Each structure stands twice: as structure tokens, then as C-alpha cells.
Amino acid sequence: MMGSLGSSSVSKVIDEAIPLFDQDFQVMIVSGKANEYQFKNKESKNVKFVPYIDGKQALKGCVLAITRAGATTISEICALPTAAVLIPSPFVANNHQVYNAKELVDQDAAIMIEEKALSPKLLASTVNMLVHDKDKCNKLKENAHKLAKVDAANQMIDWIEEVIHG
């Protein structure tokens, strides 16, 4: 998942990595509407392309997500939880997606590949390793879930009331 607009550079790497993926698992690529053209006629039994899907819906049935590291996506990865390979966007203010990703990486709750280091071979080897190492995948999920703030809205209300009422 690469955000609502997709990412042409990451979509291109994923496209080139597909032949390197082990073929005993299913891959769903959420390309973004702008990059949908790249994947026309490339679907197979194991690979499906969609321009958009609700993040929560996609993550619920997902063993592993390859995604950007925006705040909403990070919170969904932690709350659901899902093992993830995070590819922070280099085109965001103050590099905040790298900092988001590092929070999970530092807690062994995700793997990060910075876009400048991303290659089809690296992506495929990372995906193949995680799909076949169920213990590692489960550890990422468990650690991500420990970071979840499922009652964040209530915490914010309490904080606001505390500020208002002193």
C-alpha cells in the first residue's frame, strides 16, 4: 500500500520483484490510481493488482504488508496487527515517515527499507524471508500490537479535559 496516490518508483520495484517472489503465496499490490496502468495484464493466479483498497480491510487478511510509513498506516499496522516492510516516502515534510518507521524498527515491530536502498532483489529476499519465517513474522506482529494505542481517542479526551479543567 503506497498511500492514496500510489508511488510510481516503488510500484516499479515491486513489478520487477514479482518474478523473484516465491510462488507459494498470494500478492495483492495496491498501486494507487495513478500507477494502475503499470500493472494492466500482469495479474496471475498469485498476483492481484488493485488501484485502491481500504487500509484496514487490506491489513485484516494480510500476512505481510509492504507499505509507506504514514501515521495512519502505522497505527493500523499496530492495532490490527500486521507484519510490515516499511518504505518511508522521501517526499514528505521533515522526513517524518522515516521517524515513524524507526519507532517500529527499534521495537522489532517492522522492517524498514529506505527508498534509496530499495531494489527488486532486496525487496524479494526480504518478503521471501518473512513469508517463510513464521516466527519472525509473528514476532513483528506481537511487537507491533504492543505499540498499539487502541484507546487513543479516549486518552485524547481525558487529556483535553485535564487541560480545560486544570
Short mmCIF file of C-alpha atoms in Angstrom, two decimals, residues 27-97:
data_model
loop_
_atom_site.label_atom_id
_atom_site.label_comp_id
_atom_site.label_asym_id
_atom_site.label_seq_id
_atom_site.Cartn_x
_atom_site.Cartn_y
_atom_site.Cartn_z
CA VAL A 27 0.43 -10.98 -3.51
CA MET A 28 -2.01 -8.07 -3.65
CA ILE A 29 -0.49 -4.83 -4.86
CA VAL A 30 -2.37 -1.62 -4.09
CA SER A 31 -0.80 0.60 -6.70
CA GLY A 32 -2.77 3.82 -6.44
CA LYS A 33 -4.96 5.04 -9.29
CA ALA A 34 -2.08 6.94 -10.93
CA ASN A 35 0.04 3.79 -11.28
CA GLU A 36 -2.71 1.36 -12.26
CA TYR A 37 -1.55 1.41 -15.90
CA GLN A 38 1.78 -0.21 -14.93
CA PHE A 39 0.05 -3.42 -13.94
CA LYS A 40 -2.52 -3.92 -16.68
CA ASN A 41 -2.40 -7.51 -17.97
CA LYS A 42 0.14 -8.57 -15.32
CA GLU A 43 -2.21 -10.35 -12.92
CA SER A 44 -1.73 -14.05 -12.38
CA LYS A 45 -3.01 -16.76 -10.08
CA ASN A 46 -0.81 -15.45 -7.28
CA VAL A 47 -0.66 -11.71 -8.06
CA LYS A 48 -3.60 -9.29 -7.96
CA PHE A 49 -3.45 -5.54 -8.57
CA VAL A 50 -5.96 -3.02 -7.27
CA PRO A 51 -5.75 0.77 -7.52
CA TYR A 52 -7.20 1.34 -4.04
CA ILE A 53 -8.41 -0.59 -1.01
CA ASP A 54 -9.37 0.47 2.50
CA GLY A 55 -6.21 0.04 4.59
CA LYS A 56 -7.94 -1.70 7.48
CA GLN A 57 -9.70 -4.10 5.11
CA ALA A 58 -6.45 -4.96 3.32
CA LEU A 59 -4.46 -5.49 6.51
CA LYS A 60 -7.04 -7.77 8.17
CA GLY A 61 -6.38 -10.63 5.76
CA CYS A 62 -2.73 -9.85 5.23
CA VAL A 63 0.28 -11.87 6.41
CA LEU A 64 2.75 -9.17 5.40
CA ALA A 65 2.29 -5.58 4.23
CA ILE A 66 4.75 -3.63 2.09
CA THR A 67 3.75 -0.05 2.68
CA ARG A 68 4.68 3.55 3.29
CA ALA A 69 5.09 4.71 6.87
CA GLY A 70 2.44 7.38 7.29
CA ALA A 71 0.93 7.85 10.75
CA THR A 72 -2.44 6.31 9.88
CA THR A 73 -0.87 3.27 8.27
CA ILE A 74 1.47 2.80 11.24
CA SER A 75 -1.46 2.95 13.66
CA GLU A 76 -3.38 0.39 11.59
CA ILE A 77 -0.37 -1.95 11.45
CA CYS A 78 -0.09 -1.80 15.24
CA ALA A 79 -3.80 -2.08 16.02
CA LEU A 80 -4.67 -4.96 13.70
CA PRO A 81 -1.63 -6.12 13.97
CA THR A 82 0.30 -6.90 10.77
CA ALA A 83 3.92 -7.72 9.98
CA ALA A 84 5.26 -4.98 7.73
CA VAL A 85 8.08 -3.91 5.47
CA LEU A 86 8.01 -0.12 5.66
CA ILE A 87 9.29 2.00 2.78
CA PRO A 88 9.14 5.59 4.04
CA SER A 89 8.40 8.23 1.44
CA PRO A 90 11.38 10.52 0.91
CA PHE A 91 9.00 13.24 -0.31
CA VAL A 92 7.34 14.20 2.99
CA ALA A 93 7.92 17.08 5.38
CA ASN A 94 10.87 16.70 7.74
CA ASN A 95 11.36 13.06 6.73
CA HIS A 96 8.64 12.14 9.25
CA GLN A 97 7.92 8.74 7.71
#
